[in-house]
PDB file of N, CA and C in Angstrom:
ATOM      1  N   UNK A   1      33.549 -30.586  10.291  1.00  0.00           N
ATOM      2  CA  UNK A   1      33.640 -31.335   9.053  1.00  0.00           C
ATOM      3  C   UNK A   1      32.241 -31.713   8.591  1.00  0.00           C
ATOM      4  N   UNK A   2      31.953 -31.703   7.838  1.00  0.00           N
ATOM      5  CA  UNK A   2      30.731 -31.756   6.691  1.00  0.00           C
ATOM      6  C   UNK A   2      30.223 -33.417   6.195  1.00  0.00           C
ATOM      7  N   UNK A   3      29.337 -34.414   6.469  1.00  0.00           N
ATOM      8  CA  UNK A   3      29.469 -35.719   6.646  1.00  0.00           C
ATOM      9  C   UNK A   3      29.138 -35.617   5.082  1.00  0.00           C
ATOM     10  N   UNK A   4      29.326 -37.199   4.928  1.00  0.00           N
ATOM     11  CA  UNK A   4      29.424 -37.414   3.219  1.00  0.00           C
ATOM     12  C   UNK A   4      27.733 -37.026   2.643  1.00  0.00           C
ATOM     13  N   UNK A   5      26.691 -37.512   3.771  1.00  0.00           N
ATOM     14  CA  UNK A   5      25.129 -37.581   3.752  1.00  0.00           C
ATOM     15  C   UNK A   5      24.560 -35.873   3.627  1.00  0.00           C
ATOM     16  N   UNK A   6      25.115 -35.304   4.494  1.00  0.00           N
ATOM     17  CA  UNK A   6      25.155 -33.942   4.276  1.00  0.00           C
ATOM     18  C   UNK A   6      25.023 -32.898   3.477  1.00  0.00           C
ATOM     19  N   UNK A   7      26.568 -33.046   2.527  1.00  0.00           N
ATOM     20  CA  UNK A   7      27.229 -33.061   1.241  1.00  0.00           C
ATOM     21  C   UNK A   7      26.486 -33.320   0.484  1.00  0.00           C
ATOM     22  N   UNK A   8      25.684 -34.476   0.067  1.00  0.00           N
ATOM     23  CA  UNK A   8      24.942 -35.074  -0.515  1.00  0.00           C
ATOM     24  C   UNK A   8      23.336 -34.652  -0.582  1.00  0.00           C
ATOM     25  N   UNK A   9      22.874 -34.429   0.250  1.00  0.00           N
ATOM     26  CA  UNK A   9      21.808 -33.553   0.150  1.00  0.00           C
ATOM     27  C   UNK A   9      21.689 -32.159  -0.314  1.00  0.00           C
ATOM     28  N   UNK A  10      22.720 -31.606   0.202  1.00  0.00           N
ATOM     29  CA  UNK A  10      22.955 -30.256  -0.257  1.00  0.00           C
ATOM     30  C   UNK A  10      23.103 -29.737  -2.457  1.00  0.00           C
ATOM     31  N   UNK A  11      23.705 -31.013  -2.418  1.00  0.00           N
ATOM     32  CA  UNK A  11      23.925 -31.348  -3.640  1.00  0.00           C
ATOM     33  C   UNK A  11      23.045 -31.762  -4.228  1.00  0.00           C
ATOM     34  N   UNK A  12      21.932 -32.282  -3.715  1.00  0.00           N
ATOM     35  CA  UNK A  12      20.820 -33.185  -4.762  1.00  0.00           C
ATOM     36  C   UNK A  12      19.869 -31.888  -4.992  1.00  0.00           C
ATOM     37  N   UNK A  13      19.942 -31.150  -4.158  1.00  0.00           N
ATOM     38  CA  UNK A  13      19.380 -29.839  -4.720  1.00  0.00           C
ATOM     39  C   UNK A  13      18.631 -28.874  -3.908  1.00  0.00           C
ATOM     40  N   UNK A  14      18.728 -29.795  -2.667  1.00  0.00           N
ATOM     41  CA  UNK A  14      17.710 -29.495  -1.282  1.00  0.00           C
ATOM     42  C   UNK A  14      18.422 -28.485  -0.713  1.00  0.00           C
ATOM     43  N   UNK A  15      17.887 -27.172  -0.404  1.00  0.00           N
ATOM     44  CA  UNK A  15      18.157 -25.793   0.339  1.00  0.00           C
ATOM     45  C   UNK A  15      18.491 -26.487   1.923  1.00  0.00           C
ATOM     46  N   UNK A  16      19.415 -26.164   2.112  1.00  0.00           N
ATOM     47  CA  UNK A  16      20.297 -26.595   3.636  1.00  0.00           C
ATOM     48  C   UNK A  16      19.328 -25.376   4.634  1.00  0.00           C
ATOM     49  N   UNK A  17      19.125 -25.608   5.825  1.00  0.00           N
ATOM     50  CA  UNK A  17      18.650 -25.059   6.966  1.00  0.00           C
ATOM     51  C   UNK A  17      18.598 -23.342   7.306  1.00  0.00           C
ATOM     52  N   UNK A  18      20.122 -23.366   6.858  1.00  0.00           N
ATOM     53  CA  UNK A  18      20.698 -21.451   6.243  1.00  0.00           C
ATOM     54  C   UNK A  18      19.675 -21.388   5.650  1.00  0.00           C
ATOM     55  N   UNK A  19      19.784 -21.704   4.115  1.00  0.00           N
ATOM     56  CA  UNK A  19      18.520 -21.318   2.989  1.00  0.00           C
ATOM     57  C   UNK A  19      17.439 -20.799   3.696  1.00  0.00           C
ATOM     58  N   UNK A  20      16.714 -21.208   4.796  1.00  0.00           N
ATOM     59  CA  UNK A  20      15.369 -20.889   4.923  1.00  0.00           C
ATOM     60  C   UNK A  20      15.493 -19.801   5.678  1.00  0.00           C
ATOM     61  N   UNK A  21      16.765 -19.560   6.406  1.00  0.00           N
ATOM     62  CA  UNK A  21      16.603 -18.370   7.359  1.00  0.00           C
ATOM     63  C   UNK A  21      16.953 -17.356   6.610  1.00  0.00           C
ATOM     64  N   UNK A  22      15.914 -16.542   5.507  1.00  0.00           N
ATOM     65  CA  UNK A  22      16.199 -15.584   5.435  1.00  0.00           C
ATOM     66  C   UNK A  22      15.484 -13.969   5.857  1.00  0.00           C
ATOM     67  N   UNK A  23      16.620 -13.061   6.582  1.00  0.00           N
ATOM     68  CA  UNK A  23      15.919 -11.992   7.404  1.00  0.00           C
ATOM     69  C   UNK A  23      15.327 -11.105   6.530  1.00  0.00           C
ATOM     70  N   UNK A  24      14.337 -11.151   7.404  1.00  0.00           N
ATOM     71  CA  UNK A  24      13.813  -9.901   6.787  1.00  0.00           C
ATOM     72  C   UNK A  24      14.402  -8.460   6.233  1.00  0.00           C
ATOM     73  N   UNK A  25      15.426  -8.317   7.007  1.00  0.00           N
ATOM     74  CA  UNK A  25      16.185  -6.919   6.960  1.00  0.00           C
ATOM     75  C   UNK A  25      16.744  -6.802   5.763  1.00  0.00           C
ATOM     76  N   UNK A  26      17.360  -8.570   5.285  1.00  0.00           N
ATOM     77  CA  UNK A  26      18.012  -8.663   4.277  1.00  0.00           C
ATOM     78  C   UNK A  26      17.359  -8.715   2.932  1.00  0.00           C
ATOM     79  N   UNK A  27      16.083  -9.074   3.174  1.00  0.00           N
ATOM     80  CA  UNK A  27      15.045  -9.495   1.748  1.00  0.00           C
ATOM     81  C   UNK A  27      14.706  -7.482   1.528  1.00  0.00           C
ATOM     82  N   UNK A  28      14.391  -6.975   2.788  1.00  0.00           N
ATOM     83  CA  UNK A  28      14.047  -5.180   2.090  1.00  0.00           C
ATOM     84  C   UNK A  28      15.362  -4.572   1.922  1.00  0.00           C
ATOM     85  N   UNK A  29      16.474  -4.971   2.204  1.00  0.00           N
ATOM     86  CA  UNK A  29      17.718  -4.237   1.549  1.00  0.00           C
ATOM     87  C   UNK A  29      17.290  -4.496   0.096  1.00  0.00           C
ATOM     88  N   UNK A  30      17.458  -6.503  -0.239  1.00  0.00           N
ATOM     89  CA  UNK A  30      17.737  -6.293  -1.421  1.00  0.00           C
ATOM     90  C   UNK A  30      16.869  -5.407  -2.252  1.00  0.00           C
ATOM     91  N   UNK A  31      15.615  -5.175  -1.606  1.00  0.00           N
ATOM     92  CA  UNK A  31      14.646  -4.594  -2.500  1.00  0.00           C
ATOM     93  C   UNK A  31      14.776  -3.394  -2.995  1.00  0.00           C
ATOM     94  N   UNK A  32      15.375  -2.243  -1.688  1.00  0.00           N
ATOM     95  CA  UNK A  32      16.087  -1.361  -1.675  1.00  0.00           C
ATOM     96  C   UNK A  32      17.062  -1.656  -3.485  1.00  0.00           C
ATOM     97  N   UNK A  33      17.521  -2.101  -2.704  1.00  0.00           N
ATOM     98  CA  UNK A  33      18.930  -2.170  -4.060  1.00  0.00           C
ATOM     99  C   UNK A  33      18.648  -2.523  -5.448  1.00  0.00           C
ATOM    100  N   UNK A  34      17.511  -3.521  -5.811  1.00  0.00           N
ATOM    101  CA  UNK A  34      16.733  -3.590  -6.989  1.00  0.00           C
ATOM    102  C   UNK A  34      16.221  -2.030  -7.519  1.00  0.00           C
ATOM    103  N   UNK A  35      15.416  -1.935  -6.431  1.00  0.00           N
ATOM    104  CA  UNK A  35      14.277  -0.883  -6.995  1.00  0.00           C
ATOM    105  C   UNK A  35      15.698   0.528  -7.566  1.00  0.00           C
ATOM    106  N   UNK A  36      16.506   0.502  -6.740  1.00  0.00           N
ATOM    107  CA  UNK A  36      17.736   1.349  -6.878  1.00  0.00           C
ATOM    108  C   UNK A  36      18.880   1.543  -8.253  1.00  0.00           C
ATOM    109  N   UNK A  37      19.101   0.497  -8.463  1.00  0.00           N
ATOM    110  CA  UNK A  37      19.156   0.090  -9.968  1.00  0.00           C
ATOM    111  C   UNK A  37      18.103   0.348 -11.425  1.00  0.00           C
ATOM    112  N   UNK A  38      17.071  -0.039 -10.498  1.00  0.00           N
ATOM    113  CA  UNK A  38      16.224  -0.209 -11.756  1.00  0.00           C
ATOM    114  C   UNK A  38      15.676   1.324 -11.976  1.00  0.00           C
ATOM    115  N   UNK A  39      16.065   2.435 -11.009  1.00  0.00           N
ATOM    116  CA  UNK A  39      16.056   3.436 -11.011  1.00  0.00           C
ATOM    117  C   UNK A  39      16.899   4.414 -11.739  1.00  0.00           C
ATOM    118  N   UNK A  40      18.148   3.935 -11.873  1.00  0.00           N
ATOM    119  CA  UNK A  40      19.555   4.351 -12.405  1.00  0.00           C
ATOM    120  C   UNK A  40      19.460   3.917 -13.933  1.00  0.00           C
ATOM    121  N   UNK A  41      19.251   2.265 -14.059  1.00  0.00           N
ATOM    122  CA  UNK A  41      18.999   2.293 -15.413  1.00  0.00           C
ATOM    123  C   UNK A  41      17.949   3.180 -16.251  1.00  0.00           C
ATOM    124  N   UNK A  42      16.848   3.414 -15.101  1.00  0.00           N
ATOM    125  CA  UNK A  42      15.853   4.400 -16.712  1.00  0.00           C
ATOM    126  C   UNK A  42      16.812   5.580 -16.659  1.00  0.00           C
ATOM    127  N   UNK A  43      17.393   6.200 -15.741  1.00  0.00           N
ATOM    128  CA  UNK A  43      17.765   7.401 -15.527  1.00  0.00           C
ATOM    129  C   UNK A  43      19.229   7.678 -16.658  1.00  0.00           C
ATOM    130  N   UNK A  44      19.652   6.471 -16.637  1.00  0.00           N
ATOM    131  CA  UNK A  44      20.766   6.441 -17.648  1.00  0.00           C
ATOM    132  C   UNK A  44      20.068   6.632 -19.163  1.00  0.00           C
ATOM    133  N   UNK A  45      18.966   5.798 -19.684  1.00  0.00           N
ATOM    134  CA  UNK A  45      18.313   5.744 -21.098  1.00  0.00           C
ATOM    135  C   UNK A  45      17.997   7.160 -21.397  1.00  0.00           C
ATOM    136  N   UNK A  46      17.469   7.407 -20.025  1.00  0.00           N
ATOM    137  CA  UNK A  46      16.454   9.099 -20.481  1.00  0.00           C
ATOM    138  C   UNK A  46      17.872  10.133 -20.994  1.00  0.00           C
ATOM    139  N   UNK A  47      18.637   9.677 -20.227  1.00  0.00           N
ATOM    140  CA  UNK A  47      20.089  10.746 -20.461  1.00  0.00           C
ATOM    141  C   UNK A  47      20.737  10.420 -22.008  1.00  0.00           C
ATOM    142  N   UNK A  48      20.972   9.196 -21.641  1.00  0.00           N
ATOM    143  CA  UNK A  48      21.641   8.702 -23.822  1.00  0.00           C
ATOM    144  C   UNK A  48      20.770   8.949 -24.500  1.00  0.00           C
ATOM    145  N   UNK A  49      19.323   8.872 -23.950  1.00  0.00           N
ATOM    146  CA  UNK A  49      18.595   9.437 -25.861  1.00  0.00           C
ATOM    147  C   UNK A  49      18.191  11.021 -25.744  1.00  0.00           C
ATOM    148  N   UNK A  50      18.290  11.615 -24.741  1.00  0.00           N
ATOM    149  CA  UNK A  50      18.088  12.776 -24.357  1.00  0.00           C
ATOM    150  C   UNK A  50      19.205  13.499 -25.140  1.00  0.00           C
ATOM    151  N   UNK A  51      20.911  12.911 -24.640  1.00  0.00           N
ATOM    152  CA  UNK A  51      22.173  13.340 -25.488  1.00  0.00           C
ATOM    153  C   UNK A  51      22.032  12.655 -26.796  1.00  0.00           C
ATOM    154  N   UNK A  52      21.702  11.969 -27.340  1.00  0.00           N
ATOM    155  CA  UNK A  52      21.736  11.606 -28.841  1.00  0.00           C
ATOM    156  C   UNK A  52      20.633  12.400 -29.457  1.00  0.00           C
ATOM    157  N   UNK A  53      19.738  12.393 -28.827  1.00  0.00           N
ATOM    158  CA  UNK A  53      18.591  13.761 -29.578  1.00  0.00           C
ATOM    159  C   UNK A  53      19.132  15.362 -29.847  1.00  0.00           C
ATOM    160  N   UNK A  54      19.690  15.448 -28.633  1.00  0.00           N
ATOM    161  CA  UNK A  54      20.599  16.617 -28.443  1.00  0.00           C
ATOM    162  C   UNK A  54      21.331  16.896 -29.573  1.00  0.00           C
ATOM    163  N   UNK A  55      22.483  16.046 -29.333  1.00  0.00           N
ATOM    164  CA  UNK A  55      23.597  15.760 -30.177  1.00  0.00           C
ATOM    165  C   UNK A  55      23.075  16.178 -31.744  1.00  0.00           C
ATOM    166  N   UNK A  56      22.000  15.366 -32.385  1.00  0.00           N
ATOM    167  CA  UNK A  56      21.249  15.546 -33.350  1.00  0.00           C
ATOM    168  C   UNK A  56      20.844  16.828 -33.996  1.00  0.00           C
ATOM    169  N   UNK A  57      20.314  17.518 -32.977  1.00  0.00           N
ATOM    170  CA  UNK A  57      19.723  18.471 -33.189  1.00  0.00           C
ATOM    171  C   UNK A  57      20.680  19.794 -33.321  1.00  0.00           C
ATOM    172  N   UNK A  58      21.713  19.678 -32.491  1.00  0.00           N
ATOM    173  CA  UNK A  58      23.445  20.599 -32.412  1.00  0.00           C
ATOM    174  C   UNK A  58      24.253  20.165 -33.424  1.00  0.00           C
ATOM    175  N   UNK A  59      23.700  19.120 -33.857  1.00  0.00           N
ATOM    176  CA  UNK A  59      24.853  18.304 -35.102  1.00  0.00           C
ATOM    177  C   UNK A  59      26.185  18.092 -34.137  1.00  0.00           C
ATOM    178  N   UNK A  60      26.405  17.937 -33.257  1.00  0.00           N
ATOM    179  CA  UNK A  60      27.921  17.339 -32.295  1.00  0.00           C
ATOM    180  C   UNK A  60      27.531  15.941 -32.453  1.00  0.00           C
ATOM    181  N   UNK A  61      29.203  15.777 -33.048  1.00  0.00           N
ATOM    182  CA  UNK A  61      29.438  14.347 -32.743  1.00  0.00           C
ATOM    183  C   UNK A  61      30.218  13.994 -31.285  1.00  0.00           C
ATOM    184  N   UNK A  62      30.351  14.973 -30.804  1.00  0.00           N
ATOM    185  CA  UNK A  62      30.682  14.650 -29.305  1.00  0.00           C
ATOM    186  C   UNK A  62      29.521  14.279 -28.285  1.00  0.00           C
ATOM    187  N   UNK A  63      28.411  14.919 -28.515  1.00  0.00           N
ATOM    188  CA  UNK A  63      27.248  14.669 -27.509  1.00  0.00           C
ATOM    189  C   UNK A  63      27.252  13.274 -28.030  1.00  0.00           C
ATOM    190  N   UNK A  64      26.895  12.950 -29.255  1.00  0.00           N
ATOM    191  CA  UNK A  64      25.780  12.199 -29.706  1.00  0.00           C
ATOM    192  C   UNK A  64      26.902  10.886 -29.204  1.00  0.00           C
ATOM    193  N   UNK A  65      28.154  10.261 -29.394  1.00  0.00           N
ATOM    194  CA  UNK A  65      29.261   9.692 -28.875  1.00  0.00           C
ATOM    195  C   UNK A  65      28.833   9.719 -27.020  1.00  0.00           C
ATOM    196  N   UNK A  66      28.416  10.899 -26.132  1.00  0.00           N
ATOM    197  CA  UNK A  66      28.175  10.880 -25.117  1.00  0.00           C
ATOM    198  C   UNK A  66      27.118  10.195 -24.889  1.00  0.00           C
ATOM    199  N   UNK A  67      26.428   9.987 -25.733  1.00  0.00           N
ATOM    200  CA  UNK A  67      24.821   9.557 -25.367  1.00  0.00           C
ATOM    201  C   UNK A  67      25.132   7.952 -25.977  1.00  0.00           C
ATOM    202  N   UNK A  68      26.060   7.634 -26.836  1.00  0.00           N
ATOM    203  CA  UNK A  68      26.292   6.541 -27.077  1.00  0.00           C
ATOM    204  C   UNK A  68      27.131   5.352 -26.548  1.00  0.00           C
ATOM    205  N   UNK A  69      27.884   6.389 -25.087  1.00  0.00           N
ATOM    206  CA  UNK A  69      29.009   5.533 -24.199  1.00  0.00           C
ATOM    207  C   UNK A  69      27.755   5.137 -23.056  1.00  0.00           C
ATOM    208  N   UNK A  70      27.218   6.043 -23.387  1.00  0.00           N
ATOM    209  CA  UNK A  70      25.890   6.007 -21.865  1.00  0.00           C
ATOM    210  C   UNK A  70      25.261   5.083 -22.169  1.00  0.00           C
ATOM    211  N   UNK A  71      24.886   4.453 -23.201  1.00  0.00           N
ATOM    212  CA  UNK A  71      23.715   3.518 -23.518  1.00  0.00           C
ATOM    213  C   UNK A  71      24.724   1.821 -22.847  1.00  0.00           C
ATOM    214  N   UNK A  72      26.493   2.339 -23.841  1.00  0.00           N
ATOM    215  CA  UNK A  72      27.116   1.334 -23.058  1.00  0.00           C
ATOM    216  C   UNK A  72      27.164   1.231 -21.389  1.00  0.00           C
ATOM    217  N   UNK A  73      26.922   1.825 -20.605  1.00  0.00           N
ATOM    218  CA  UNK A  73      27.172   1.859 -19.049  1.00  0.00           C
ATOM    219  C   UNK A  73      25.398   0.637 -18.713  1.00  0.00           C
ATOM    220  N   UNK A  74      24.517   0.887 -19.419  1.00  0.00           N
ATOM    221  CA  UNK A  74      23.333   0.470 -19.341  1.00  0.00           C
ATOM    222  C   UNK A  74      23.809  -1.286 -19.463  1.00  0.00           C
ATOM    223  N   UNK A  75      24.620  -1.795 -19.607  1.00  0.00           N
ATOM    224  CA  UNK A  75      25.417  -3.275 -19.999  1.00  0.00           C
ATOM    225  C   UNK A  75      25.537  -3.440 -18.319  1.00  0.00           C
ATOM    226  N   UNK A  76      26.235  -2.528 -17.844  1.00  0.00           N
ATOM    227  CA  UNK A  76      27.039  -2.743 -16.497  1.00  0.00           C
ATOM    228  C   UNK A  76      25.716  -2.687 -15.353  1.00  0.00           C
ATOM    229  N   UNK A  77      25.120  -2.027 -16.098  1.00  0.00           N
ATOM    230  CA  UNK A  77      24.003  -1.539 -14.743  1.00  0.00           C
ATOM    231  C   UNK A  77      23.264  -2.755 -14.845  1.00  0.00           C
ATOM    232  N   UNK A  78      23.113  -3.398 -16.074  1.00  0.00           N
ATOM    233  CA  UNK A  78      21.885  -4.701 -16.216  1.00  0.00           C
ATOM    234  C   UNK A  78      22.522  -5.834 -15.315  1.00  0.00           C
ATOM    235  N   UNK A  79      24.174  -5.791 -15.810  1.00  0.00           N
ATOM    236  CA  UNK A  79      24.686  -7.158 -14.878  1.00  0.00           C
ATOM    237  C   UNK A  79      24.883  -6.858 -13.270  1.00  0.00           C
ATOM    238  N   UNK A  80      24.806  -5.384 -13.141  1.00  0.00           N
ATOM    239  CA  UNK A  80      24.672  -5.477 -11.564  1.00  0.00           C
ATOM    240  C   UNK A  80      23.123  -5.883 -10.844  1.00  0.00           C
ATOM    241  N   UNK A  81      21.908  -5.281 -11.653  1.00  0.00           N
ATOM    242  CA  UNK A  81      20.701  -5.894 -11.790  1.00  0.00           C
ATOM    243  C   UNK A  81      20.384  -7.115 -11.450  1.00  0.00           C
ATOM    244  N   UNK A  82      21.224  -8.076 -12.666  1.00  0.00           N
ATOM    245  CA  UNK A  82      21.461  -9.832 -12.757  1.00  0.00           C
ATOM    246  C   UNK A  82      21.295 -10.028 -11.530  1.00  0.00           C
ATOM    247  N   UNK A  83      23.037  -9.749 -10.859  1.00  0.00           N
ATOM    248  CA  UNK A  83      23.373  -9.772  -9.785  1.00  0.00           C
ATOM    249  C   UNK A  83      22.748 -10.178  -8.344  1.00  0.00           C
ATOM    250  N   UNK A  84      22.259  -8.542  -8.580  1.00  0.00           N
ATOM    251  CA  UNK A  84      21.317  -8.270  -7.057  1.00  0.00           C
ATOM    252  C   UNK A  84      20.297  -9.627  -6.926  1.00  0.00           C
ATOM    253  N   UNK A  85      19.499  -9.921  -8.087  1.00  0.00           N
ATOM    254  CA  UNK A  85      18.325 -10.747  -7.936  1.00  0.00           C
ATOM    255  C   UNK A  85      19.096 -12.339  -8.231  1.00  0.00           C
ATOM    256  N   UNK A  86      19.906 -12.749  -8.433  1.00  0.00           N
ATOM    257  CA  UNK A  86      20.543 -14.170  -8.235  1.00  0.00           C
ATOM    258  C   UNK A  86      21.597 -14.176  -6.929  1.00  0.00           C
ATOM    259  N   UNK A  87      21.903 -13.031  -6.151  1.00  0.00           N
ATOM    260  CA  UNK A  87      22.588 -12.893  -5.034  1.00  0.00           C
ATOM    261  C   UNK A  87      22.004 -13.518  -3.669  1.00  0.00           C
ATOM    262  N   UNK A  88      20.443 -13.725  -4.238  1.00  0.00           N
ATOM    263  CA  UNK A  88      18.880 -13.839  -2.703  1.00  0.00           C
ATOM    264  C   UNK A  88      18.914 -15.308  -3.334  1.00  0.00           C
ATOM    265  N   UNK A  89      19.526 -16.193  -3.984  1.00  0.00           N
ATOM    266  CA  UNK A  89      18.806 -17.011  -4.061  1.00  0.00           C
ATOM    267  C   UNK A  89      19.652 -18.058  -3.325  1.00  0.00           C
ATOM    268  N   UNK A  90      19.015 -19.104  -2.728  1.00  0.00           N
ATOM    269  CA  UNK A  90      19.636 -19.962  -1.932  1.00  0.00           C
ATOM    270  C   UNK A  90      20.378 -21.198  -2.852  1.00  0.00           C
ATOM    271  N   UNK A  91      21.280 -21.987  -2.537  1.00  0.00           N
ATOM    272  CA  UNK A  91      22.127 -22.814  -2.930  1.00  0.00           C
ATOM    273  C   UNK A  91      21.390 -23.843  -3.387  1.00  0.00           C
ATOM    274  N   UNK A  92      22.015 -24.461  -4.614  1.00  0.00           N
ATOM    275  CA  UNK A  92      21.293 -25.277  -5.214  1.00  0.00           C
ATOM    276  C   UNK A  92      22.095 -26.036  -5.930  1.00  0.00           C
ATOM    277  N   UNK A  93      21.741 -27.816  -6.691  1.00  0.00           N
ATOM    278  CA  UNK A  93      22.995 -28.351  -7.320  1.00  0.00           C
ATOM    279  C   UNK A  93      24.010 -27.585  -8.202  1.00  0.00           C
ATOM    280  N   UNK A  94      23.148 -27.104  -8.540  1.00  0.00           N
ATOM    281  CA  UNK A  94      24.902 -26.478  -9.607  1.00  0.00           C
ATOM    282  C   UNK A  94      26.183 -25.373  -8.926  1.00  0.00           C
ATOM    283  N   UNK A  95      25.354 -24.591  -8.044  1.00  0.00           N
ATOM    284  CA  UNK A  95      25.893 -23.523  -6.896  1.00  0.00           C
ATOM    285  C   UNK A  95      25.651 -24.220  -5.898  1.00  0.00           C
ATOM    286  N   UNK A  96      26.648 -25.013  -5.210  1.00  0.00           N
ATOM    287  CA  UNK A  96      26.254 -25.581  -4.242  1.00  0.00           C
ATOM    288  C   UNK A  96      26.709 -24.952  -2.843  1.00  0.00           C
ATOM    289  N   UNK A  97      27.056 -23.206  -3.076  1.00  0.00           N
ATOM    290  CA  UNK A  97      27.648 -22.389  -1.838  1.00  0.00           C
ATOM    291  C   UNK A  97      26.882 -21.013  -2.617  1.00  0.00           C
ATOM    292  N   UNK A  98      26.166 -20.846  -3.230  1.00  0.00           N
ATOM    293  CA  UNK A  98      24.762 -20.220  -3.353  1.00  0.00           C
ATOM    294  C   UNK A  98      25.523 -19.159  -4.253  1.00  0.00           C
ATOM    295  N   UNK A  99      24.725 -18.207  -4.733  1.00  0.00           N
ATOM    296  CA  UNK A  99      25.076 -16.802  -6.065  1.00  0.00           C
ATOM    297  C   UNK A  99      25.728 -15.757  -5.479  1.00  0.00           C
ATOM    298  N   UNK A 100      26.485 -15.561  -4.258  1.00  0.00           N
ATOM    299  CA  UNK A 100      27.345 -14.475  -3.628  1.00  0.00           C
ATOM    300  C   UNK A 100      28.488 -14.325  -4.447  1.00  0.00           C
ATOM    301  N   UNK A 101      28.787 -15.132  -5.145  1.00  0.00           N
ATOM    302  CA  UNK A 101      30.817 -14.737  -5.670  1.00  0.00           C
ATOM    303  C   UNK A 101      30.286 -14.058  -6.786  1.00  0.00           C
ATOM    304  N   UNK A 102      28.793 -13.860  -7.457  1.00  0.00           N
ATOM    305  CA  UNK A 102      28.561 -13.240  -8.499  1.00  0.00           C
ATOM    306  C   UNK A 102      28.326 -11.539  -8.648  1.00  0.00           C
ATOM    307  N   UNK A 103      28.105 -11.065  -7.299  1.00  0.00           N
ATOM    308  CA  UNK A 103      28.572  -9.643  -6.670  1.00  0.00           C
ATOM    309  C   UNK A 103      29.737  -9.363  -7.651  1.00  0.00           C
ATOM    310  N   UNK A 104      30.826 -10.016  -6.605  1.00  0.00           N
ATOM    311  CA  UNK A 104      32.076  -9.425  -6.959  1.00  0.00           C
ATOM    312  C   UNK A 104      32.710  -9.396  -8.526  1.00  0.00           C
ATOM    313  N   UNK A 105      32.147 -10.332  -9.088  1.00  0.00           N
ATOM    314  CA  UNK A 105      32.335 -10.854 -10.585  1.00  0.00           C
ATOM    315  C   UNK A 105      31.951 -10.028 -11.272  1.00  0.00           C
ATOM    316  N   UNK A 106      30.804  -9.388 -10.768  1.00  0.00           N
ATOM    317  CA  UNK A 106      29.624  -8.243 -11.607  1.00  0.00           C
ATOM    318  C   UNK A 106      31.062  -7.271 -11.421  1.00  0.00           C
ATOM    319  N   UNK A 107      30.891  -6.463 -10.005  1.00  0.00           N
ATOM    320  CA  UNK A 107      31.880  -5.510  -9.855  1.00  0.00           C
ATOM    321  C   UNK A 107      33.132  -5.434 -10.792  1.00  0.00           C
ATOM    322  N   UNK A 108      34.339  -6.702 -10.543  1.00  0.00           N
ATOM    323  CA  UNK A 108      34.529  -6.725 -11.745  1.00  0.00           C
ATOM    324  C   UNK A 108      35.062  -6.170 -12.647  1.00  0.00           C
ATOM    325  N   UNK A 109      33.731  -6.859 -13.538  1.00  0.00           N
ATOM    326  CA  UNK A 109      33.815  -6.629 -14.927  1.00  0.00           C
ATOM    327  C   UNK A 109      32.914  -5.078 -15.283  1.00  0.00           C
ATOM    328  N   UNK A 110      32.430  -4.585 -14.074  1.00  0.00           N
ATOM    329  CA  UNK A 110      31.729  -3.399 -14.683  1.00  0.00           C
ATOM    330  C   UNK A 110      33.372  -2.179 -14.209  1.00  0.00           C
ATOM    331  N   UNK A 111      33.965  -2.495 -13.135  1.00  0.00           N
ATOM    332  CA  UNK A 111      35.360  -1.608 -13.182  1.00  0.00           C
ATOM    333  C   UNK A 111      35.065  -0.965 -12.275  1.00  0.00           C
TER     334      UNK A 111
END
């Protein structure tokens, strides 16, 4: 059980004991997983304006529609982005059990 003083610190805004232990293994995953994203998103842009140039140039309104659902996927990739980098951060008054339920929230809403 969790004392009222406890509770109370945790809440005033002060990173609890967890907070500080964070592994190393876990800080170069996330980095892994940033840099991984942020990899996917250019890779997605180069592809939608690559197909909307395309599209353009073929006169298809099917490419250019392809290159324009793609720019939408770039929404999903940013909030998994969000994600990753508010997922490392330790608990604080307003999150007072830290940015993990925001994973699954991302997931989600990206489908």
């Amino acid at each position: 059980m969790v004392a009222p003083a406890d509770l109370e610190l945790t809440l005033a805004g002060r990173p609890s004991a967890a907070a500080d232990r964070v592994s190393p293994r876990g800080a170069a995953a996330n980095r892994i997983e940033q840099r991984t994203l942020w990899l996917s998103l250019w890779g997605v842009v180069v592809l939608a304006v690559g197909s909307i140039a395309w599209g353009l140039v073929i006169e298809s309104d099917v490419v250019i529609l392809n290159g324009v659902f793609s720019l939408f996927s770039l929404v999903g990739g940013g909030l998994s982005l969000l994600a990753a980098k508010l997922v490392v951060r330790p608990e604080d008054r307003r999150f007072p059990f830290g940015y993990s339920h925001l994973e699954p929230l991302t997931h989600s809403i990206n489908g």
